[in-house]
Amino acid sequence: MAEEFDAVFVGAGHNALAAAIHLGSRGWRVGVFEKNETAGGACRTEEATLPGFRHDLYATNLGLFAGSPFFAEHGAALKPHGLDLVPAEDCFASPTPSGRWFGVSKDIEKTAARAAALSPQDGERWRAMFAAFPAEAPHLFGLLGAPMSWRSLARLGWAAWRAKGARGSLDLARLLASSPREFLEREFEAPEVRAALGAWGMHLDFAPDIAGGALFPYLEGMADQANGMVIGKGGADTIVRAMVARIEELGGRVDTGAEVTAIRHRFGKADGIRLADGTEVTARRAVVAGVAPGALVDRLLAGTSGNASFDAGARKFRHGPGAMMVHLAMSALPDWSAGEELKRFLYVHLAPDLDMMAIAYAQAMAGLLPEKPLIVVGQQTAVDPSRAPEGQHTLWVQVRMVPGTIRGDAAGTIAATDWADAGEAYADRVLDIIETYAPGTKAKILGRYVETPADLERRNPNLVGGDSIAGSHHLSQNFLFRPFPGWARYRTPVDKLYLIGASTWPGGGLGAGSGYMLAKELAGR
Ligand SMILES: Cc1cc2nc3c(=O)[nH]c(=O)nc-3n(C[C@H](O)[C@H](O)[C@H](O)COP(=O)(O)OP(=O)(O)OC[C@H]3O[C@@H](n4cnc5c(N)ncnc54)[C@H](O)[C@@H]3O)c2cc1C
């Protein structure tokens, strides 16, 4: 007889784990089934280069997780299972080739002085924006943590209008509608300040001129100013190991090496899943899929949900451009030409101005390997030395944005159009760029491990074309339109079958939003 659970989950991404914990804590018996050998999806830590060097293969910044409503409710129960977070006071910095730079540290005096040195007006503007943040934050985080319905939007709009009046509410709406460039040119003079914030838009798929892209640069800048950044002690997978242990403590199960090949449904109602080895698992109350919409319909529902408009929405769901990862084991951190102080920052963005970001994005969207990509250099061992042997370091190098399918090379030097052949050559280009900002870096490399967009998708099918956020966040696919109009509340045309994960509202990142919001609705609280 098939094993029975109240809820079964397809995939052990952090949203599924969060939902399983919440339902488990409300007495549901949960089973999570993951195709990989470890849980966590795009939150995974491995000794990928050399023994003793622990690399966050994908996500590393745990700010969204630590600040999430899920963490507020369940974080205390994770700590006995080893959850350990490390704060970073010096958050992110962007040097330019000329050696000027701007960076955000938790100490407002340091940040404001750096801005003022570039432009006196920007120093004042930074202080004023930060002073206003406590009044803005509840509205913006309230929006990101709310289920997407007309009713909750109306409630949020009303609350904003009461607190801020008509003019203040308009300003908020204008921020939500603005592109990063519109917002940053409105607020700041110095190109270095604009670039340092604009780089955060590129962590989603917001190039400087994409409407709706101002929110993330604003929030990351202000939240990091207020709280600093946070990573996992020994690796981002501290959250995954603790979540799995908590599920087991609650009587649930997390099976790895267990690929789900089909969702069972009869008379329009889901009642379980089938695994690749033929095992049948029964779900009494819910089947929850944490997968990309296209995979739900085409792989797990054998081509149709029974609703043509849902199927079309799932197939036309837009993925963003790809990302590529270069992991390095290092004898020492880079010697940044812009100054010794940059060694202390968790993130160093090599993206000196908004125009170069716009060009890199346009090239990636046209299928070209960008000539000068945006590079994020994560220096985790600057704040968590436990990730490498004593005195040595890891570097987490993320390349944003690159095409999932290569049509050519904007620099005209890489002939290969297959990531298997182009990957190492493109990684060399990335290291050459780092070398121009920090001469001698290449000589410090002890080991390297590259994951191309194709590798990202192979290891996690949700990252279609290496799209690290599992679906574009542009306005036409966000808010009420995520994953597509009419289906923003995690339901599907099949009764008792739900879709969560980064492809659904509120999107990518480790904020556990979709899993937690669905679980609260299923459990009734
Ligand atoms: C390179 C990179 C860097 C990132 N950096 C950050 C960061 O610093 N901070 C941050 O907050 N976010 C970051 N993100 C985004 C964040 O990691 C993801 O948005 C988040 O992990 C998505 O979680 P999820 O719950 O949707 O599931 P996922 O993490 O996508 O996991 C889904 C899981 O489902 C499994 N699965 C899929 N189909 C099946 C099936 N049929 N059967 C069984 N299992 C299946 C997959 O193997 C996978 O393990 C990054 C992402 C990437 C790729």
XYZ file of C-alpha atoms and ligand atoms in Angstrom:
578
model
C 0.000 0.000 0.000
C 1.201 3.545 -0.775
C 2.628 5.477 2.160
C 0.316 8.276 3.310
C 0.971 11.869 4.353
C -1.301 14.839 4.886
C 0.838 16.902 2.502
C 3.513 15.817 0.065
C 6.022 18.217 -1.497
C 7.718 17.948 -4.865
C 11.279 19.238 -4.391
C 13.078 20.277 -1.211
C 13.689 23.952 -2.019
C 13.597 26.198 1.027
C 9.990 27.241 0.296
C 8.865 23.622 0.492
C 10.881 23.092 3.669
C 9.354 26.209 5.230
C 5.830 25.108 4.312
C 6.508 21.610 5.640
C 7.708 23.049 8.959
C 4.683 25.284 9.306
C 2.220 22.510 8.494
C 4.161 20.065 10.675
C 3.919 22.501 13.557
C 0.123 22.531 13.055
C -0.082 18.759 13.284
C 0.051 17.778 9.615
C 2.192 14.770 8.660
C 4.436 15.949 5.811
C 6.696 14.221 3.292
C 9.189 16.091 1.094
C 10.634 14.380 -2.002
C 13.802 15.738 -3.607
C 15.520 14.436 -6.714
C 19.021 15.538 -5.674
C 21.132 13.813 -3.037
C 20.770 16.806 -0.719
C 17.882 19.105 0.147
C 17.962 22.887 -0.286
C 17.780 23.486 -4.044
C 19.604 26.731 -4.842
C 20.833 26.931 -1.236
C 23.691 24.456 -1.178
C 27.231 24.394 0.250
C 29.982 22.070 -0.971
C 33.727 21.630 -0.828
C 33.666 22.160 -4.564
C 37.311 23.133 -5.146
C 39.605 21.660 -2.488
C 39.070 19.899 0.857
C 38.376 22.387 3.643
C 37.052 25.146 1.355
C 33.288 25.402 1.804
C 31.609 27.192 -1.088
C 28.009 28.386 -1.215
C 27.366 27.085 -4.704
C 24.419 29.433 -5.275
C 22.666 31.593 -2.661
C 24.841 33.055 0.055
C 23.175 36.256 1.347
C 20.710 35.145 4.037
C 19.242 38.589 4.695
C 15.867 37.739 3.173
C 15.657 34.557 5.242
C 16.664 36.217 8.511
C 14.191 39.044 7.914
C 11.290 36.859 6.809
C 7.948 36.335 8.564
C 8.734 32.592 8.428
C 11.925 33.149 10.410
C 10.101 35.376 12.884
C 7.736 32.503 13.685
C 9.970 29.447 13.331
C 13.558 30.729 13.689
C 13.801 29.947 17.400
C 12.877 26.317 16.736
C 15.667 26.056 14.131
C 18.463 27.213 16.414
C 18.593 23.985 18.494
C 19.160 22.200 15.156
C 22.371 24.101 14.491
C 21.161 27.175 12.622
C 23.980 29.682 12.986
C 24.179 33.080 11.274
C 27.155 35.429 10.950
C 26.615 39.185 10.590
C 28.565 41.346 8.139
C 29.020 45.003 9.065
C 30.663 46.011 5.788
C 28.030 44.986 3.288
C 28.620 45.888 -0.348
C 30.987 48.106 -2.288
C 31.579 49.064 -5.902
C 35.018 50.222 -7.021
C 35.613 51.925 -10.359
C 38.681 51.439 -12.569
C 39.880 54.901 -11.494
C 40.027 53.721 -7.865
C 37.042 55.723 -6.568
C 34.454 53.660 -4.729
C 31.273 53.710 -2.694
C 30.251 51.130 -0.126
C 27.547 50.607 2.466
C 28.557 49.688 6.008
C 26.169 49.268 8.916
C 27.808 52.307 10.538
C 25.838 55.208 9.010
C 28.714 57.609 9.653
C 31.028 55.550 7.458
C 28.488 55.207 4.632
C 27.436 58.851 4.688
C 31.069 60.018 4.739
C 31.857 57.881 1.689
C 28.861 59.308 -0.162
C 29.746 62.872 0.897
C 33.314 62.442 -0.344
C 31.886 61.710 -3.792
C 29.173 64.392 -3.621
C 28.223 66.469 -0.543
C 24.595 66.357 -1.642
C 24.690 62.539 -1.748
C 25.996 62.361 1.815
C 22.990 64.377 3.000
C 20.615 62.504 0.729
C 21.799 59.149 2.075
C 21.194 60.262 5.661
C 17.745 61.619 4.799
C 16.711 58.502 2.908
C 17.849 56.320 5.799
C 16.042 58.501 8.330
C 12.813 58.072 6.328
C 13.223 54.299 5.944
C 11.438 53.222 9.171
C 8.275 54.930 7.890
C 8.536 53.311 4.433
C 9.619 49.817 5.455
C 6.312 48.513 6.919
C 4.471 49.334 3.689
C 7.052 47.777 1.392
C 7.762 44.679 3.489
C 4.007 44.428 4.122
C 3.465 44.270 0.373
C 6.182 41.655 -0.164
C 4.787 39.514 2.651
C 1.125 39.747 1.655
C -0.843 37.182 -0.335
C -1.509 38.591 -3.802
C -5.181 39.434 -3.938
C -7.156 42.580 -4.740
C -8.349 42.599 -1.164
C -4.863 42.623 0.399
C -3.679 45.224 -2.131
C -6.640 47.430 -1.217
C -5.888 46.979 2.500
C -2.213 47.858 1.979
C -3.096 50.859 -0.188
C -5.511 52.131 2.420
C -2.935 51.681 5.218
C -0.336 53.589 3.172
C -2.780 56.404 2.410
C -3.737 56.748 6.079
C -0.122 56.760 7.238
C 1.417 58.841 4.487
C -1.391 60.819 2.911
C -1.997 61.170 -0.810
C 1.397 62.668 -1.636
C 3.385 60.131 0.398
C 1.438 57.252 -1.138
C 2.124 58.594 -4.610
C 5.844 58.738 -3.839
C 5.717 55.106 -2.747
C 3.842 54.085 -5.896
C 6.354 56.023 -7.992
C 9.221 54.123 -6.381
C 7.480 50.824 -7.220
C 7.027 51.879 -10.847
C 10.497 53.376 -11.401
C 13.425 51.832 -13.164
C 16.689 51.713 -11.185
C 18.125 54.527 -13.324
C 15.058 56.771 -12.902
C 15.163 56.337 -9.137
C 18.948 56.635 -8.768
C 19.327 59.683 -11.021
C 16.457 61.333 -9.171
C 18.105 60.769 -5.801
C 21.901 60.786 -6.214
C 24.538 62.736 -8.130
C 27.636 60.550 -7.892
C 27.907 57.826 -10.542
C 29.617 55.611 -7.950
C 26.629 55.778 -5.581
C 24.223 55.093 -8.431
C 26.297 52.149 -9.617
C 26.645 50.566 -6.160
C 22.867 50.533 -5.703
C 21.994 49.823 -9.332
C 23.989 46.583 -9.190
C 21.320 45.132 -6.887
C 18.729 45.429 -9.638
C 20.892 43.094 -11.680
C 20.641 40.439 -8.921
C 17.059 40.081 -10.081
C 16.620 40.778 -13.799
C 16.344 44.531 -13.528
C 18.838 46.250 -15.755
C 19.010 50.023 -15.126
C 16.237 50.890 -17.573
C 13.611 48.289 -16.660
C 10.486 49.731 -15.026
C 9.742 48.322 -11.588
C 13.407 47.684 -10.842
C 14.032 50.439 -8.296
C 12.553 48.579 -5.334
C 15.289 46.014 -4.746
C 18.231 48.474 -4.934
C 16.362 50.742 -2.519
C 15.442 47.970 -0.083
C 18.829 46.232 -0.114
C 20.604 49.570 0.396
C 18.388 50.678 3.250
C 17.986 47.263 4.923
C 21.752 46.680 4.854
C 22.283 50.164 6.268
C 19.863 49.326 9.069
C 20.812 45.716 9.809
C 24.009 44.831 7.966
C 24.098 41.634 5.937
C 24.078 38.068 7.211
C 25.476 34.753 5.976
C 25.465 31.215 7.325
C 28.224 30.060 9.682
C 30.184 27.487 7.709
C 27.861 27.869 4.713
C 24.366 28.903 3.671
C 23.283 25.282 4.079
C 23.092 25.865 7.843
C 19.467 26.861 7.178
C 18.766 23.732 5.151
C 20.219 21.281 7.652
C 18.287 22.942 10.470
C 15.021 22.967 8.487
C 15.316 19.286 7.565
C 16.065 18.371 11.191
C 13.060 20.405 12.363
C 10.747 18.633 9.895
C 11.958 15.271 11.188
C 11.502 16.431 14.775
C 7.893 17.248 13.891
C 7.385 13.691 12.617
C 7.795 14.507 8.912
C 10.166 13.037 6.316
C 12.568 14.473 3.752
C 13.590 11.881 1.151
C 16.488 12.748 -1.139
C 17.443 10.933 -4.340
C 13.671 10.727 -4.881
C 12.634 12.268 -8.193
C 8.917 12.864 -8.625
C 7.828 11.882 -12.124
C 4.064 12.404 -11.866
C 1.355 13.988 -9.775
C -1.566 11.604 -9.330
C -4.996 13.107 -9.801
C -8.480 11.720 -10.340
C -11.710 13.547 -11.135
C -9.864 16.884 -10.996
C -8.412 16.249 -7.516
C -4.764 15.523 -6.645
C -4.200 12.588 -4.307
C -0.482 11.819 -4.424
C 2.725 11.514 -6.389
C 4.712 8.861 -8.205
C 8.502 8.584 -7.891
C 10.999 7.611 -10.588
C 11.438 4.151 -8.992
C 7.683 3.538 -9.240
C 6.894 4.229 -5.569
C 3.416 5.707 -5.019
C 2.920 8.218 -2.199
C -0.546 9.304 -1.091
C -1.439 12.839 -0.014
C -4.638 13.166 2.021
C -4.896 16.966 1.997
C -2.395 18.606 -0.385
C 0.216 18.034 -3.058
C 2.573 21.020 -3.157
C 4.936 21.399 -6.115
C 7.964 23.668 -5.760
C 8.860 23.558 -9.438
C 8.895 25.831 -12.499
C 5.404 26.278 -14.025
C 6.364 24.684 -17.350
C 7.673 21.579 -15.588
C 4.489 21.286 -13.538
C 2.322 21.024 -16.617
C 4.589 19.254 -19.065
C 6.472 16.856 -16.786
C 4.334 16.283 -13.712
C 0.838 16.568 -15.206
C 1.702 14.812 -18.479
C 0.932 17.853 -20.633
C -2.232 19.345 -19.182
C -3.790 20.566 -15.960
C -7.201 20.319 -17.570
C -7.349 24.092 -18.013
C -6.057 25.396 -21.342
C -5.452 28.930 -20.124
C -3.392 27.729 -17.133
C -1.356 25.428 -19.404
C -0.679 28.304 -21.829
C 0.340 30.597 -18.946
C 2.727 27.960 -17.613
C 4.335 27.392 -21.004
C 4.718 31.115 -21.715
C 6.152 31.855 -18.268
C 9.235 33.991 -18.910
C 12.603 33.110 -17.460
C 15.256 35.789 -17.011
C 18.778 35.650 -18.397
C 21.232 33.175 -16.908
C 23.859 33.438 -14.208
C 27.217 31.741 -14.020
C 29.232 30.874 -10.910
C 33.011 30.715 -10.515
C 34.132 29.374 -7.134
C 37.719 29.948 -6.096
C 39.875 28.590 -3.296
C 42.359 31.369 -2.496
C 45.635 31.736 -0.615
C 44.544 35.320 0.235
C 41.793 37.813 -0.543
C 42.244 40.099 -3.577
C 44.345 43.243 -3.092
C 41.810 45.759 -4.381
C 43.511 48.752 -6.015
C 40.746 50.999 -4.699
C 41.874 50.323 -1.132
C 42.631 47.790 1.568
C 39.239 48.517 3.154
C 37.442 46.656 0.342
C 38.777 43.360 1.701
C 36.332 43.665 4.586
C 33.207 43.849 2.404
C 30.977 40.829 1.943
C 30.150 41.775 -1.660
C 32.316 43.703 -4.090
C 30.405 44.483 -7.284
C 32.521 45.047 -10.373
C 29.968 47.186 -12.190
C 31.319 50.713 -12.341
C 28.384 52.495 -13.980
C 24.762 52.099 -15.023
C 25.554 52.206 -18.744
C 27.808 49.166 -18.609
C 25.079 47.250 -16.768
C 22.529 48.228 -19.408
C 24.892 47.080 -22.176
C 25.704 43.759 -20.451
C 21.980 43.078 -20.036
C 21.174 43.933 -23.663
C 23.990 41.670 -24.873
C 22.805 38.775 -22.683
C 19.209 39.210 -23.870
C 20.463 39.137 -27.471
C 22.167 35.803 -26.787
C 25.667 37.278 -26.656
C 28.294 36.593 -24.019
C 28.660 40.092 -22.570
C 31.972 41.741 -23.316
C 32.047 43.215 -19.807
C 29.646 41.340 -17.532
C 28.570 42.459 -14.087
C 30.632 40.501 -11.569
C 29.718 39.989 -7.920
C 32.689 38.975 -5.789
C 31.545 37.419 -2.515
C 34.214 37.476 0.192
C 32.482 35.245 2.752
C 35.669 34.318 4.570
C 36.195 37.997 5.389
C 33.425 37.552 7.958
C 33.344 33.765 8.410
C 36.878 32.338 8.432
C 35.487 28.873 9.301
C 34.781 28.288 5.601
C 38.451 27.802 4.649
C 41.675 26.455 6.193
C 43.360 28.961 8.482
C 44.595 32.072 6.677
C 43.039 31.005 3.383
C 39.836 32.108 1.700
C 36.986 31.334 -0.650
C 35.709 33.666 -3.349
C 32.126 33.379 -4.618
C 32.069 34.948 -8.041
C 28.678 35.397 -9.639
C 28.425 36.569 -13.227
C 25.233 38.434 -14.042
C 23.793 38.363 -16.694
C 24.697 35.803 -19.329
C 22.580 34.118 -22.016
C 21.114 30.674 -21.356
C 21.626 29.862 -25.018
C 24.708 31.390 -26.623
C 24.419 32.920 -30.110
C 27.794 34.641 -30.116
C 30.346 36.609 -28.159
C 30.075 40.394 -27.913
C 33.863 40.550 -27.530
C 34.368 38.321 -30.568
C 36.958 36.087 -28.933
C 34.981 32.982 -27.844
C 33.808 30.950 -30.815
C 31.968 28.206 -28.905
C 28.193 28.497 -28.675
C 27.793 25.597 -26.270
C 28.271 26.280 -22.556
C 30.213 23.016 -22.156
C 32.911 24.493 -24.409
C 32.513 28.196 -23.664
C 32.322 27.991 -19.853
C 36.003 27.842 -18.869
C 36.967 30.450 -21.494
C 34.291 32.804 -20.197
C 35.464 32.190 -16.619
C 38.933 33.283 -17.803
C 37.417 36.554 -19.064
C 35.809 37.088 -15.675
C 39.102 36.487 -13.855
C 40.876 38.877 -16.236
C 38.369 41.589 -15.292
C 38.877 40.925 -11.571
C 42.624 41.185 -12.180
C 42.206 44.736 -13.508
C 40.614 45.783 -10.197
C 42.900 43.687 -7.997
C 46.225 42.849 -9.657
C 47.741 39.578 -8.468
C 44.406 37.874 -7.760
C 44.943 35.111 -10.308
C 48.248 34.171 -8.686
C 46.407 33.530 -5.399
C 44.019 30.944 -6.860
C 44.529 27.462 -5.395
C 41.507 25.815 -7.013
C 38.535 26.730 -9.176
C 35.129 25.291 -9.950
C 32.817 26.715 -12.598
C 29.062 26.233 -13.011
C 27.628 27.554 -16.254
C 23.910 28.330 -16.774
C 23.587 24.838 -18.267
C 25.097 23.310 -15.109
C 22.757 25.338 -12.908
C 19.735 23.974 -14.770
C 21.104 20.419 -14.786
C 21.436 20.477 -10.997
C 18.129 22.276 -10.426
C 15.553 22.144 -13.247
C 13.781 25.204 -11.781
C 16.682 27.385 -12.977
C 15.678 27.261 -16.640
C 18.541 28.570 -18.809
C 20.498 29.250 -15.607
C 17.892 31.833 -14.520
C 18.846 32.167 -10.867
C 15.506 33.653 -9.813
C 13.328 31.066 -11.589
C 11.354 33.602 -13.595
C 11.566 37.236 -14.620
C 10.339 39.758 -12.031
C 9.449 42.404 -14.593
C 6.165 44.157 -13.799
C 4.146 42.073 -16.262
C 5.088 38.917 -14.326
C 5.109 40.195 -10.767
C 2.564 40.967 -8.039
C -0.911 39.838 -9.237
C 0.711 38.561 -12.452
C 3.060 36.004 -10.822
C 3.333 33.355 -12.123
C 0.559 34.471 -14.505
C -2.723 36.362 -14.245
C -5.453 34.620 -12.297
C -3.175 32.165 -10.474
C -1.237 34.284 -7.986
C -2.603 32.449 -4.898
C -0.717 29.125 -5.355
C -3.826 27.235 -6.476
C -3.946 25.291 -9.747
C -6.873 23.970 -11.801
C -6.392 20.614 -10.042
C -8.051 20.647 -6.623
C -5.607 20.118 -3.725
C -2.599 20.713 -6.016
C -0.603 23.877 -5.245
C 2.352 25.566 -6.904
C 4.960 27.398 -4.774
C 8.616 28.388 -5.143
C 10.549 31.251 -6.665
C 8.405 31.218 -9.813
C 5.391 32.240 -7.717
C 4.714 35.376 -5.675
C 6.793 36.949 -4.061
C 9.478 35.452 -6.293
C 13.162 34.574 -6.033
C 15.341 34.753 -2.955
C 15.473 32.960 0.353
C 12.531 34.759 1.987
C 10.410 31.556 2.157
C 7.416 33.725 1.203
C 5.374 31.433 -1.012
C 5.867 28.357 1.157
C 4.976 30.155 4.356
C 1.966 32.020 2.921
C 0.470 28.869 1.385
C 1.067 26.837 4.553
C -0.672 29.454 6.687
C -3.643 29.387 4.375
C -3.827 25.573 4.352
C -3.483 25.337 8.117
C -5.907 28.185 8.694
C -3.381 30.244 10.688
C 23.547 31.420 -8.345
C 22.443 31.842 -7.419
C 22.691 32.793 -6.428
C 21.669 33.201 -5.586
N 21.954 34.062 -4.566
C 21.004 34.345 -3.657
C 21.344 35.007 -2.454
O 22.512 35.298 -2.186
N 20.330 35.290 -1.578
C 19.035 34.929 -1.822
O 18.159 35.241 -1.002
N 18.713 34.246 -2.941
C 19.668 33.928 -3.836
N 19.357 33.181 -4.935
C 17.950 32.812 -5.181
C 17.468 31.701 -4.260
O 18.489 30.789 -4.017
C 16.301 30.969 -4.888
O 15.342 31.914 -5.323
C 15.648 30.019 -3.905
O 16.579 29.065 -3.444
C 14.463 29.332 -4.550
O 13.884 28.450 -3.629
P 12.698 27.491 -4.037
O 12.004 27.112 -2.783
O 11.897 28.067 -5.135
O 13.351 26.163 -4.597
P 14.710 25.806 -5.329
O 15.842 26.304 -4.543
O 14.635 26.159 -6.763
O 14.697 24.235 -5.176
C 13.789 23.429 -5.868
C 14.152 21.984 -5.623
O 13.180 21.147 -6.264
C 13.850 20.027 -6.805
N 13.016 19.453 -7.848
C 12.597 20.048 -8.993
N 11.842 19.165 -9.702
C 11.778 18.029 -8.969
C 11.133 16.760 -9.166
N 10.412 16.495 -10.255
N 11.261 15.821 -8.198
C 11.971 16.071 -7.067
N 12.632 17.231 -6.856
C 12.508 18.201 -7.789
C 15.154 20.619 -7.315
O 16.143 19.619 -7.481
C 15.501 21.600 -6.193
O 16.272 20.978 -5.192
C 20.366 32.698 -5.760
C 20.113 31.737 -6.735
C 21.144 31.290 -7.541
C 20.873 30.215 -8.556
